[in-house]
Each structure stands twice: as C-alpha cells, then as structure tokens.
Tab-separated table of N, CA, C and O and ligand atoms in Angstrom:
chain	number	residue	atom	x	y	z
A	6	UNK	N	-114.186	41.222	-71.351
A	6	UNK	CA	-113.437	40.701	-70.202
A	6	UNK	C	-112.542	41.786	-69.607
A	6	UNK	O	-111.816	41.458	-68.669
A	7	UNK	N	-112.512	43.249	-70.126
A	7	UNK	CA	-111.764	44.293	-69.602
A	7	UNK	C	-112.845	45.003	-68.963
A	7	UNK	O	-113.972	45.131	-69.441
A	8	UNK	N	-112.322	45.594	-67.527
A	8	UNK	CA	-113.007	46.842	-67.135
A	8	UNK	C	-112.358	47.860	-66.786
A	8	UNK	O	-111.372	47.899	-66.050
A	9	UNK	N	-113.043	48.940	-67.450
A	9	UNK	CA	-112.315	49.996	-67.129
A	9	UNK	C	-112.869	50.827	-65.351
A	9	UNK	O	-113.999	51.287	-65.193
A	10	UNK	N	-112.204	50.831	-64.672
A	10	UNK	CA	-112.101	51.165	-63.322
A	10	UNK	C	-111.803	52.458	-63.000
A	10	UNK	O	-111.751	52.802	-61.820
A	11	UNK	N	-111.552	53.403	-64.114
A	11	UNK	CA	-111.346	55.333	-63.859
A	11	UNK	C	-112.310	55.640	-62.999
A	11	UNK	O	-111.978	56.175	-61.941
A	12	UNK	N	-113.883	55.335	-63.302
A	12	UNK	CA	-114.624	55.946	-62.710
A	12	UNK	C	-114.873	55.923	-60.823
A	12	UNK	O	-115.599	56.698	-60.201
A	13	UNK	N	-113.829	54.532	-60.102
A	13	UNK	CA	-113.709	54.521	-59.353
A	13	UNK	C	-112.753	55.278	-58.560
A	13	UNK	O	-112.815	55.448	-57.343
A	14	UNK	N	-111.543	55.875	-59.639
A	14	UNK	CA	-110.494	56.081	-59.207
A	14	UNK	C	-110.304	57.294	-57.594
A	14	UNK	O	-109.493	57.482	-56.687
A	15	UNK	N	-111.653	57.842	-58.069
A	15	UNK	CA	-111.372	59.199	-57.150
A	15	UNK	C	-112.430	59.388	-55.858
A	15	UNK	O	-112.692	60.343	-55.126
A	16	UNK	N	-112.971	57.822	-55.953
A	16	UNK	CA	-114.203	57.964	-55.096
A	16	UNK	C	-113.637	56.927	-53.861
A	16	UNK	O	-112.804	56.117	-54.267
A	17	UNK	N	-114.012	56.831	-52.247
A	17	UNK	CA	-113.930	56.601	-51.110
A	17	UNK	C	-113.886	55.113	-51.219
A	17	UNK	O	-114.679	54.371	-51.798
A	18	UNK	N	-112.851	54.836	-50.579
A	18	UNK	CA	-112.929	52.928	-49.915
A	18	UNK	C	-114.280	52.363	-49.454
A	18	UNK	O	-114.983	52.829	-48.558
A	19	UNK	N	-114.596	50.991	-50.417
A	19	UNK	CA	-115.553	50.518	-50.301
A	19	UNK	C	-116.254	50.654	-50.826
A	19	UNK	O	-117.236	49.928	-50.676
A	20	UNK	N	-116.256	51.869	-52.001
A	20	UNK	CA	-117.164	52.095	-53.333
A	20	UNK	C	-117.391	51.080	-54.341
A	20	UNK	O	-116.515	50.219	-54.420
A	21	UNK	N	-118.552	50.981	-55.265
A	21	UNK	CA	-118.307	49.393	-55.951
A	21	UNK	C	-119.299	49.811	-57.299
A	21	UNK	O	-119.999	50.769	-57.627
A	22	UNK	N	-119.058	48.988	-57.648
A	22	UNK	CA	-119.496	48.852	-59.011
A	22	UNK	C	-120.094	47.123	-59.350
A	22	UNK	O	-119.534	46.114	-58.921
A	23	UNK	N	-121.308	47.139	-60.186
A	23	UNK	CA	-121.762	45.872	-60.974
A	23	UNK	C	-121.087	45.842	-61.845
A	23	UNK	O	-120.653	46.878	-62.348
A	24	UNK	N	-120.773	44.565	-62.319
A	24	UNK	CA	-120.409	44.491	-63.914
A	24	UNK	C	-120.900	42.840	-64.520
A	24	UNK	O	-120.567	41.701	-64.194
A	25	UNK	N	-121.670	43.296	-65.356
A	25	UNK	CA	-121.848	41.670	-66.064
A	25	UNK	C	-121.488	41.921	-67.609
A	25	UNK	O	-121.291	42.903	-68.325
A	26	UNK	N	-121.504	40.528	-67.750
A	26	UNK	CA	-120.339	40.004	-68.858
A	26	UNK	C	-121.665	39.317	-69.446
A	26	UNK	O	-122.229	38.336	-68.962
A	27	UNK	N	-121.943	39.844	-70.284
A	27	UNK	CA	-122.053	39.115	-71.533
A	27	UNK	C	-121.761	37.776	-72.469
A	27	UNK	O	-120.601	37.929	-72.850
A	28	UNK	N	-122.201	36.716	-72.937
A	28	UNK	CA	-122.040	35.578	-73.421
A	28	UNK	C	-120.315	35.808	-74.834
A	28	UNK	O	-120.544	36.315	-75.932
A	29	UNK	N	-119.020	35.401	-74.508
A	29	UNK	CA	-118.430	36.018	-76.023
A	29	UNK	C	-117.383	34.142	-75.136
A	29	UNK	O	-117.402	33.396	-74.157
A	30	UNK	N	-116.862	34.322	-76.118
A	30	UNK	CA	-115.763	33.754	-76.738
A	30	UNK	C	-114.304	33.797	-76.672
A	30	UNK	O	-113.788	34.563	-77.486
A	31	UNK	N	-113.545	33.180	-75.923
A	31	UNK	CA	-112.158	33.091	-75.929
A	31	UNK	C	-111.315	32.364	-75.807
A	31	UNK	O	-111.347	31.575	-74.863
A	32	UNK	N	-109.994	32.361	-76.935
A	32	UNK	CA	-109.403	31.423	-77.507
A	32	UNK	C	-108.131	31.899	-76.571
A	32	UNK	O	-107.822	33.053	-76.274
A	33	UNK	N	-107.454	30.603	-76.175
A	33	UNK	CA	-106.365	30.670	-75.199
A	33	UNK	C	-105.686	29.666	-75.601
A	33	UNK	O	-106.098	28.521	-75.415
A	34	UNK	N	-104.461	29.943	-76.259
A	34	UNK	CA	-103.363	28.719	-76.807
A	34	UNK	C	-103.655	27.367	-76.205
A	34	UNK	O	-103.973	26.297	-76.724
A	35	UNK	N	-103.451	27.738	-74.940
A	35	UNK	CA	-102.779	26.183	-74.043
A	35	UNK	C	-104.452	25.387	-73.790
A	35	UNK	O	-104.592	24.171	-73.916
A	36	UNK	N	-105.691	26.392	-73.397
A	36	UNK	CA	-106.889	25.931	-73.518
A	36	UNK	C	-108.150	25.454	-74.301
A	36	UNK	O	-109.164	24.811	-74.030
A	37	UNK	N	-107.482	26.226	-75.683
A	37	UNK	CA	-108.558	26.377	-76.533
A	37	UNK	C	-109.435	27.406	-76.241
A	37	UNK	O	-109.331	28.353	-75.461
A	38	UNK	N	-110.593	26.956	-77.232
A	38	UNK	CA	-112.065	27.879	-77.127
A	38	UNK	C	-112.629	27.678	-75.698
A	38	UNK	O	-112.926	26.560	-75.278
A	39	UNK	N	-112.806	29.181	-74.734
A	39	UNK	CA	-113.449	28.930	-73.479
A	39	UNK	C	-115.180	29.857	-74.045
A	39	UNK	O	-115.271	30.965	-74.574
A	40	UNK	N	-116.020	29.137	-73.769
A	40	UNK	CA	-117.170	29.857	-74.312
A	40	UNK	C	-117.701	30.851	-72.505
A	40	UNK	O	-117.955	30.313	-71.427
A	41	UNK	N	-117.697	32.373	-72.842
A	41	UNK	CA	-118.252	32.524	-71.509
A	41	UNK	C	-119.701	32.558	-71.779
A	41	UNK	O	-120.126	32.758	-72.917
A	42	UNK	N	-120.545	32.352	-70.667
A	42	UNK	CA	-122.144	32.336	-71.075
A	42	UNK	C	-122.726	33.391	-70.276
A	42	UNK	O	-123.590	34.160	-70.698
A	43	UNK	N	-122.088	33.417	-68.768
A	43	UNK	CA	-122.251	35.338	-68.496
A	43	UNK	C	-121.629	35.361	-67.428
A	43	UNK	O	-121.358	34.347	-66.784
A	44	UNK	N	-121.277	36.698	-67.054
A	44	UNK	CA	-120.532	36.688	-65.840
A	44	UNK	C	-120.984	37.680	-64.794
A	44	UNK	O	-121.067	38.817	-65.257
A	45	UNK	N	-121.360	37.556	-63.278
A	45	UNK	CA	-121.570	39.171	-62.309
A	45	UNK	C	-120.584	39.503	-61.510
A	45	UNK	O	-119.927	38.710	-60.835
A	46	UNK	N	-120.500	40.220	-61.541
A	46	UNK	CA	-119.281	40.697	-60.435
A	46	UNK	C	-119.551	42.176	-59.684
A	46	UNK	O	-119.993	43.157	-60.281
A	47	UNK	N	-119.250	42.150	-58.465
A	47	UNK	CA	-118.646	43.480	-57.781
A	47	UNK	C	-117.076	43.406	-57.558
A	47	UNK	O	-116.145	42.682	-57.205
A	48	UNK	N	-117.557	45.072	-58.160
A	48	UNK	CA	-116.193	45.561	-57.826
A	48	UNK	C	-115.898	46.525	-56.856
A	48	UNK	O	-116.425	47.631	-56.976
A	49	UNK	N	-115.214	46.321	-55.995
A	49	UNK	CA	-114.601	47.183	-54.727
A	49	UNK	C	-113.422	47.776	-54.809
A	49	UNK	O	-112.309	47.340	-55.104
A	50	UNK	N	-113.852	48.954	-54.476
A	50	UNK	CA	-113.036	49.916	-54.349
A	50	UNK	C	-111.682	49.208	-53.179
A	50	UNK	O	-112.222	48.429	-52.394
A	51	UNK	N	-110.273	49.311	-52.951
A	51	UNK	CA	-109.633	49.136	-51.936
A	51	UNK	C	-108.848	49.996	-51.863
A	51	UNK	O	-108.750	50.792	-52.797
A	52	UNK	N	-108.098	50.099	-50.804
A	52	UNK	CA	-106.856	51.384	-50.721
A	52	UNK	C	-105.978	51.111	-51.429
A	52	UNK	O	-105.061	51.925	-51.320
A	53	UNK	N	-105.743	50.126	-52.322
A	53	UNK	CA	-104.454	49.663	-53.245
A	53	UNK	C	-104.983	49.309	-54.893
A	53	UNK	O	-104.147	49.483	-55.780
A	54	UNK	N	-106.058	48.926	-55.192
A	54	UNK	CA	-106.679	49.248	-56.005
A	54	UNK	C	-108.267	48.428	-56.032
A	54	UNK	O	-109.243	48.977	-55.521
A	55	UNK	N	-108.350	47.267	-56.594
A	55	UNK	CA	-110.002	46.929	-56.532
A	55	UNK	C	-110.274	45.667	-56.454
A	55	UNK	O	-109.624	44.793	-57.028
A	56	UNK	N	-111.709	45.386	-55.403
A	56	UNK	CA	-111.286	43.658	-55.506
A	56	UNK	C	-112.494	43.422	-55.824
A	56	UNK	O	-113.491	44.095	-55.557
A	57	UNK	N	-112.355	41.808	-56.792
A	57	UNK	CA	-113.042	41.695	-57.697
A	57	UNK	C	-113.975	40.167	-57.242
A	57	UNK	O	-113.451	39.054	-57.278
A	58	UNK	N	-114.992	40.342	-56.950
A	58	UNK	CA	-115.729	39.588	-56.704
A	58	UNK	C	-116.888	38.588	-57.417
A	58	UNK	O	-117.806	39.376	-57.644
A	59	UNK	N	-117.272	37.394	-57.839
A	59	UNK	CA	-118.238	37.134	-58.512
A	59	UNK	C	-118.116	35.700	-58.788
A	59	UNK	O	-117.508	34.861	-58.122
A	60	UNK	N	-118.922	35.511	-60.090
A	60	UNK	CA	-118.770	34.345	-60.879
A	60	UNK	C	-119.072	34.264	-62.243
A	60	UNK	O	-119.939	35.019	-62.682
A	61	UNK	N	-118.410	33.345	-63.112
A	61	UNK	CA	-118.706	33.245	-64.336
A	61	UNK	C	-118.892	31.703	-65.069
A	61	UNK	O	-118.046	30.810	-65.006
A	62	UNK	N	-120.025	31.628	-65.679
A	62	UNK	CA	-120.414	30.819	-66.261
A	62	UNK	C	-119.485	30.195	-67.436
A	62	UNK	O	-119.392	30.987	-68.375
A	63	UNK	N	-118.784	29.005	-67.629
A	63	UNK	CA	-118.596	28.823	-68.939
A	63	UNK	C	-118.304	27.475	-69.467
A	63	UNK	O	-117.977	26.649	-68.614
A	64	UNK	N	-118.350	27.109	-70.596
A	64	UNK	CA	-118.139	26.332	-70.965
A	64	UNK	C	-116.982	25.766	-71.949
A	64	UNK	O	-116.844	26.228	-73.081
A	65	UNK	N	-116.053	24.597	-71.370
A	65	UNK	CA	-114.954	24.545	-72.000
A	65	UNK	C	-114.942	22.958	-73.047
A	65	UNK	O	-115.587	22.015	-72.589
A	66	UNK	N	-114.322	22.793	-74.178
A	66	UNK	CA	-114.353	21.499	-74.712
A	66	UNK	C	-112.676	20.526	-74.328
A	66	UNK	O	-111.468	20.704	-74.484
A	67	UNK	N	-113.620	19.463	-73.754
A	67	UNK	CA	-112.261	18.162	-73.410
A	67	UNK	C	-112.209	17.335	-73.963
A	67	UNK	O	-112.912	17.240	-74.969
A	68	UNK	N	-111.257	16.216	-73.541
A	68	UNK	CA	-111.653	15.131	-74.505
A	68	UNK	C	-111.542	13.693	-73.434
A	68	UNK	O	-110.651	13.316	-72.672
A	69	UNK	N	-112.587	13.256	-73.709
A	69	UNK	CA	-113.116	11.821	-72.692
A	69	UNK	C	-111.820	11.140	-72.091
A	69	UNK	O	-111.085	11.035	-73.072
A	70	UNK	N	-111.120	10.597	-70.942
A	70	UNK	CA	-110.227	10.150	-71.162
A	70	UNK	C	-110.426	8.694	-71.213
A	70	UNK	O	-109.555	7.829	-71.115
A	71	UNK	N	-112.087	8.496	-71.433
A	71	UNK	CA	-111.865	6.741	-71.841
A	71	UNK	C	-111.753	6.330	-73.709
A	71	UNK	O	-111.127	5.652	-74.523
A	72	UNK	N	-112.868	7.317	-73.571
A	72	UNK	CA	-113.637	6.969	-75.762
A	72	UNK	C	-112.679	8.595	-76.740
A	72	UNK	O	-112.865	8.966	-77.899
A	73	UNK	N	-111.777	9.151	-75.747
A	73	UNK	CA	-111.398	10.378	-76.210
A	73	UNK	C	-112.500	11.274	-77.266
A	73	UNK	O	-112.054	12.219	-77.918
A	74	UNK	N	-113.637	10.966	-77.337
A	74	UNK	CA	-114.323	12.089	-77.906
A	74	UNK	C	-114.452	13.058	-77.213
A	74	UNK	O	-114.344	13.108	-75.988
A	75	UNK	N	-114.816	14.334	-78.313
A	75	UNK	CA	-114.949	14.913	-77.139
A	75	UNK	C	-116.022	15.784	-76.503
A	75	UNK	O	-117.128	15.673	-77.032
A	76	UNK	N	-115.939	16.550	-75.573
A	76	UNK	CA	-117.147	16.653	-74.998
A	76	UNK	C	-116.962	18.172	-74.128
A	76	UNK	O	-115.931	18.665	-73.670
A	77	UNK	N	-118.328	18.673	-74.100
A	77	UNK	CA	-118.497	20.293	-73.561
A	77	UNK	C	-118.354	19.947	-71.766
A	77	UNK	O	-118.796	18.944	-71.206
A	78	UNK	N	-117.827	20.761	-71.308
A	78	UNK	CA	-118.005	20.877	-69.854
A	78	UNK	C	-118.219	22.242	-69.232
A	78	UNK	O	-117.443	23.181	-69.407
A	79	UNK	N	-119.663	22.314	-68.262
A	79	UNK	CA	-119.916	23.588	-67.861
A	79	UNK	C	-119.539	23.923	-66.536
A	79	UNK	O	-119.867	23.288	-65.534
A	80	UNK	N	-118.840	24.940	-66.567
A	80	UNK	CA	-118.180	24.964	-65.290
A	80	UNK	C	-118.709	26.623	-64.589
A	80	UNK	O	-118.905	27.645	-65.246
A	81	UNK	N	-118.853	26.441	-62.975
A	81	UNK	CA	-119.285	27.645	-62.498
A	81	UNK	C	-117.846	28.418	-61.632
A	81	UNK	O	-117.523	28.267	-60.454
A	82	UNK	N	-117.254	29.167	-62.580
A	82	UNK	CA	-115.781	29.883	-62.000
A	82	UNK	C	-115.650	30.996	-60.807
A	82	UNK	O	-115.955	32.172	-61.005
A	83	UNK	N	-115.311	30.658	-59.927
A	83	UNK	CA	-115.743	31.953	-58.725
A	83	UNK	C	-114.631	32.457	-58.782
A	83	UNK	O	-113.597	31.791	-58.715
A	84	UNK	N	-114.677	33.906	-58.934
A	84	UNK	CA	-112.924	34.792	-58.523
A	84	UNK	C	-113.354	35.346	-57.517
A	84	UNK	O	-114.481	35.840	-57.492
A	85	UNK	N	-112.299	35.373	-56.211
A	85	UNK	CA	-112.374	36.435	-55.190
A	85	UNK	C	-110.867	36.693	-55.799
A	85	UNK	O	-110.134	35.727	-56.008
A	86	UNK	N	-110.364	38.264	-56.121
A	86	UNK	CA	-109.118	39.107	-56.096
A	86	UNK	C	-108.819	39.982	-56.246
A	86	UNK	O	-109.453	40.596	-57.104
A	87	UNK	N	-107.576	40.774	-55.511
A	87	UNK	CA	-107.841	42.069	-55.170
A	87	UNK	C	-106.619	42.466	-56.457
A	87	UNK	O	-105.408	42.252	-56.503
A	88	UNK	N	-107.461	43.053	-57.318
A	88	UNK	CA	-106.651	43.716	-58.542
A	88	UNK	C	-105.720	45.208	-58.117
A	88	UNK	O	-106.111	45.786	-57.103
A	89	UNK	N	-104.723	45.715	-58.742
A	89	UNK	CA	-103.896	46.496	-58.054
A	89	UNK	C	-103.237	47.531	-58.644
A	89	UNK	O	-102.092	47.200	-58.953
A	90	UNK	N	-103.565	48.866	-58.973
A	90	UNK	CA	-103.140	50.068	-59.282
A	90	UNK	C	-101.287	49.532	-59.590
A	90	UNK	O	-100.810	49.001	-58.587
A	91	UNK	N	-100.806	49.578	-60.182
A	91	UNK	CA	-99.126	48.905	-60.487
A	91	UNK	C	-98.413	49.746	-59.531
A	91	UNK	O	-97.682	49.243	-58.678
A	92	UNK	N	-98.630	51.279	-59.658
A	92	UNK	CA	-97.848	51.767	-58.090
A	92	UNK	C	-98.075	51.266	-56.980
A	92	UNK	O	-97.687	51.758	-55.920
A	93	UNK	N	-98.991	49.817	-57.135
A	93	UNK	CA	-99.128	49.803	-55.248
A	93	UNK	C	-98.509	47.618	-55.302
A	93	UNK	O	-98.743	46.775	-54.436
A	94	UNK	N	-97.906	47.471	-56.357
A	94	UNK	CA	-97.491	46.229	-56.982
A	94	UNK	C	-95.892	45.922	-56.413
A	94	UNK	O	-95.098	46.860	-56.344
A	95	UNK	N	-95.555	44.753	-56.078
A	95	UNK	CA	-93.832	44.752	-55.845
A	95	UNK	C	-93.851	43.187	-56.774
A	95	UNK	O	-94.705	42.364	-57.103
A	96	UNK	N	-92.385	43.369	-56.943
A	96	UNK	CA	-91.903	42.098	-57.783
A	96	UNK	C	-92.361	40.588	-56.816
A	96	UNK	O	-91.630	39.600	-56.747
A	97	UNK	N	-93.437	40.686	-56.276
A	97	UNK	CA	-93.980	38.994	-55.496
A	97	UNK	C	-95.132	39.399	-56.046
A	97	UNK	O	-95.966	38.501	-56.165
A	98	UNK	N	-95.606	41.007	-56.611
A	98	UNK	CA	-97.052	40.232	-57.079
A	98	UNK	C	-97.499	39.675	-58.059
A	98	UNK	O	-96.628	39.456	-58.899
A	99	UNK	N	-98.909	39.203	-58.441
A	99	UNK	CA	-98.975	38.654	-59.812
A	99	UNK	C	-99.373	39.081	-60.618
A	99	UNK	O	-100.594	39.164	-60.744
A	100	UNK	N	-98.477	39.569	-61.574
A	100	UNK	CA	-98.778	40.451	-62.899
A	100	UNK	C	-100.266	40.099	-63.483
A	100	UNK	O	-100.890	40.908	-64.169
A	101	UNK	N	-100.572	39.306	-63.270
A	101	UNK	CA	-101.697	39.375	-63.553
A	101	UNK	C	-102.838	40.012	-63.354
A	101	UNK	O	-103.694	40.088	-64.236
A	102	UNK	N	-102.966	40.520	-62.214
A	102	UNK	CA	-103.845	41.412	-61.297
A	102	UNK	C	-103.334	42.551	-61.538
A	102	UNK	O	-103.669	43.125	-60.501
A	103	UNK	N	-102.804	43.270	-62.096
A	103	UNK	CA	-102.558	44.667	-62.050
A	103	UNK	C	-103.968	45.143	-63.229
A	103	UNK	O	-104.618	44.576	-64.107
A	104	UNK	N	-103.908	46.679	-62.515
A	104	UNK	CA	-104.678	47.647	-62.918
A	104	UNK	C	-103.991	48.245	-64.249
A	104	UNK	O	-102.828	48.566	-64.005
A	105	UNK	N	-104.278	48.430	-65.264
A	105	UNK	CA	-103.114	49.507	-66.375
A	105	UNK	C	-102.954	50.646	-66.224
A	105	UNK	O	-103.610	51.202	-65.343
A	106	UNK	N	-102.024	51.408	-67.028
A	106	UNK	CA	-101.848	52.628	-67.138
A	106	UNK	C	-103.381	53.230	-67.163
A	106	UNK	O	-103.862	54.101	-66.438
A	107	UNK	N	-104.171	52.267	-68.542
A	107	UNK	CA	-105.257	52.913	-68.656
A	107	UNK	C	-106.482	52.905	-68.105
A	107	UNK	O	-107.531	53.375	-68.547
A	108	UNK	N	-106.173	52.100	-66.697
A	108	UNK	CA	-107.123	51.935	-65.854
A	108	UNK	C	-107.956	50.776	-65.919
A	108	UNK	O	-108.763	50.599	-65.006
A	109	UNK	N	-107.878	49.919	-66.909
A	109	UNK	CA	-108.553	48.650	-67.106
A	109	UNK	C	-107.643	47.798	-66.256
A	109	UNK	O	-106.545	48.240	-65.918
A	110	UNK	N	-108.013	46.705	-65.928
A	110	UNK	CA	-108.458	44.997	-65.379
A	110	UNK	C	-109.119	44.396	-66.522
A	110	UNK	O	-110.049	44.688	-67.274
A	111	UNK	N	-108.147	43.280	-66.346
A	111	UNK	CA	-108.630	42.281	-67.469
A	111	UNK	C	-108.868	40.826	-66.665
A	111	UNK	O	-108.068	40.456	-65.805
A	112	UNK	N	-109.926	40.122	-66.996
A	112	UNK	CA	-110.343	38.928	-66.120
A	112	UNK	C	-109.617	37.777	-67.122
A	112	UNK	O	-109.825	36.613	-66.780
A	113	UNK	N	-108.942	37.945	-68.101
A	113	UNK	CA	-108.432	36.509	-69.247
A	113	UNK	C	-107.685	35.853	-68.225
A	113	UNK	O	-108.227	34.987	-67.537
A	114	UNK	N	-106.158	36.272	-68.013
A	114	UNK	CA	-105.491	35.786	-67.213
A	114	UNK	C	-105.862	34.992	-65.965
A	114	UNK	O	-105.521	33.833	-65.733
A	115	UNK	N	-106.541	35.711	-65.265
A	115	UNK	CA	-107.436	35.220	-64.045
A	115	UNK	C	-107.388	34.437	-64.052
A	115	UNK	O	-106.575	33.659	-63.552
A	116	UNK	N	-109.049	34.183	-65.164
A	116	UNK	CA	-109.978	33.030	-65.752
A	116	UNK	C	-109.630	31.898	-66.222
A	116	UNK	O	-110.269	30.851	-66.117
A	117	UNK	N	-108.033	32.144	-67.061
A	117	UNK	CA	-107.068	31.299	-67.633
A	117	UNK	C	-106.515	30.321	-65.975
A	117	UNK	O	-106.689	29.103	-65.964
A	118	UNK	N	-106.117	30.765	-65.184
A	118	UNK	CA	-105.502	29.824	-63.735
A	118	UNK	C	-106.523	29.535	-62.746
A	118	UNK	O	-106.251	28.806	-61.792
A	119	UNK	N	-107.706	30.059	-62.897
A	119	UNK	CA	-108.960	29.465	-62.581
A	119	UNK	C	-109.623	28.400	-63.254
A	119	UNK	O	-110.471	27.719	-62.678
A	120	UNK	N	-109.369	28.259	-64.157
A	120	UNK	CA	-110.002	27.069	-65.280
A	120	UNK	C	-108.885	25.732	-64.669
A	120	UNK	O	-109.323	24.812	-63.978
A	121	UNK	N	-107.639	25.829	-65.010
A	121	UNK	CA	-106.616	25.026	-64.222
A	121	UNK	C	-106.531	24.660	-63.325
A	121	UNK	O	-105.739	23.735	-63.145
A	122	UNK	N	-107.353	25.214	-62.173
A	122	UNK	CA	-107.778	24.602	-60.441
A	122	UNK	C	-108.797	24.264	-60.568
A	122	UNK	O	-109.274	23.672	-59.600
A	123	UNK	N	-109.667	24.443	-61.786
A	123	UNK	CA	-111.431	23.904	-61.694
A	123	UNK	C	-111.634	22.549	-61.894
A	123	UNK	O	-112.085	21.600	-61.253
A	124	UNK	N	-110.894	22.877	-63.592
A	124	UNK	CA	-111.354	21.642	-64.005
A	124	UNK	C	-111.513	20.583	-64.065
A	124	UNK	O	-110.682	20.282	-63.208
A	125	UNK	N	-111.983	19.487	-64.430
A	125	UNK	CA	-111.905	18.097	-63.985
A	125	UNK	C	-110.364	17.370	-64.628
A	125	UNK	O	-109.633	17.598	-65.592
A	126	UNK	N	-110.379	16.575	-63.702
A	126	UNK	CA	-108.894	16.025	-64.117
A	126	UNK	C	-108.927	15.284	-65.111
A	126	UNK	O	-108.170	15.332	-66.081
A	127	UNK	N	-110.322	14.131	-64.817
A	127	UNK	CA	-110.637	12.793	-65.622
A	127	UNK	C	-111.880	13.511	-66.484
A	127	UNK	O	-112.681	13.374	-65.559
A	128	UNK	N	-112.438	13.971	-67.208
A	128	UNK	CA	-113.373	13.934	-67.888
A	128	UNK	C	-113.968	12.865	-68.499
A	128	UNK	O	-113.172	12.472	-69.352
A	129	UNK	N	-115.260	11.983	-68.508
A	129	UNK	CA	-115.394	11.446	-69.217
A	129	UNK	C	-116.999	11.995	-69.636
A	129	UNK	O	-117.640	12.917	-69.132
A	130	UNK	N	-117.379	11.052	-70.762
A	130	UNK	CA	-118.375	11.724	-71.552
A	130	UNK	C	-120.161	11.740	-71.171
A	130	UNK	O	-121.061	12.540	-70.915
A	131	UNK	N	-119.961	10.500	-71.315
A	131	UNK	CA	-120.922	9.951	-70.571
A	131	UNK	C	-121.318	8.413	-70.059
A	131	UNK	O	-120.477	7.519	-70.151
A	132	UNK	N	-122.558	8.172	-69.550
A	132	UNK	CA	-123.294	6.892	-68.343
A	132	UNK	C	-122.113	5.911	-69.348
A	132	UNK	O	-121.144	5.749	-68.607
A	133	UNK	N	-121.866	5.296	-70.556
A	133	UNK	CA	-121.215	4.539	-70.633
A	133	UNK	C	-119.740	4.722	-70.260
A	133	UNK	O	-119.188	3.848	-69.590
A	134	UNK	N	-119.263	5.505	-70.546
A	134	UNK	CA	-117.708	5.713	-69.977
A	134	UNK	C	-117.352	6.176	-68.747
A	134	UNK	O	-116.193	6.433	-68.422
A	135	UNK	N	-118.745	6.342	-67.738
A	135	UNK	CA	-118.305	6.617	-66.604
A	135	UNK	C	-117.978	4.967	-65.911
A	135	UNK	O	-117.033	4.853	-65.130
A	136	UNK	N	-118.632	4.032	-66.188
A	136	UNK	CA	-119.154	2.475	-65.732
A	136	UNK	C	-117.443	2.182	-65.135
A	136	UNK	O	-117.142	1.100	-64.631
B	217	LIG	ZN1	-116.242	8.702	-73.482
C-alpha cells in the first residue's frame, strides 16, 4: 500500500506511472480486517507532487443489522487525490496525502476515509433479512 515516487521526482508534469496492488491484508483498529483483492492506479506527476488515480477492490467484514451475523462485503473503492511533496503542504492540508521524506505515499489512510463514505450504513446478510 506504499509507493515509492523518487523515480518521478525529476521527470516533467504529467509524467505517470502504473501501479497495481496485489491481494494483502489490513488490520485497522476502528475497521478491522480490510482484505484488498487488487488495486490499479495511475500516478501523475503534478507541480506540487502526484495525483493518484484508480480503484481498489476489497473486501470488508460487518455485522447484519437485523440477525447481527456476520457477513463479507465487497466493495469497489475509487480514489481520485492529489498526494503532496510536504514542502508544497500548509496547516489546511490533509496529512494524510503527503509525500515523505522518503518519497513514499501510502494509500492506508486514504483507503481508511474511503471505506467510511462507501460503506453501507444498514448491512444486512441476506434474501431473509433483507424482507
Ligand atoms: Zn441477517
């Protein structure tokens, strides 16, 4: 879920890069286990640092809010955002999007307040608990 972005550092606005993600696993206090199943993205070069385009597959576990069992939900996560070299950052932006010292972007955070606007409010499980 990190990319390292050096190799863009020195090349012309509008330069880009693929990146896919691989099927892994991540545990987030407030969410639990988010399973990713894969992810594509371009990445663009910008005059402030890189914007990050794509989608990612994944699957999260809820719990019914009729029979509370619980149950997998697959969700298709779209990020459009423009990630940001920290010299080009002021105290309104969101720490989250910054670029590091070491040149990586990390999509957790993101993915973490993207899951929170996705997901379903009511989950239920299934044909009987939807009725
Ligand atoms: Zn149910």
């Amino acid at each position: 879920m990190y990319y390292n972005v050096s190799s863009l550092n020195n090349e012309k606005i509008g330069s880009n890069r693929e990146w896919f993600i691989d099927s892994v696993n991540l545990k987030y206090s407030d969410l639990g286990l988010v399973q990713i199943k894969s992810g594509n993205f371009k990445l663009i070069k910008t005059d402030k640092g890189v914007w990050v385009v794509g989608s990612l597959k994944i699957v999260i576990n809820m719990d019914c809010i009729r029979c509370l069992s619980q149950l997998d939900v697959c969700m298709d996560i779209n990020i459009d955002e423009e990630y940001r070299y920290d010299y080009f950052t002021d105290d309104k932006f969101d720490d989250n999007f910054i670029i590091d010292d070491s040149n990586h972007l990390s999509l957790k955070e993101c993915l973490r307040e993207y899951i929170f606007v996705t997901s379903p409010m009511k989950p239920v499980c299934n044909k009987i608990c939807k009725l």
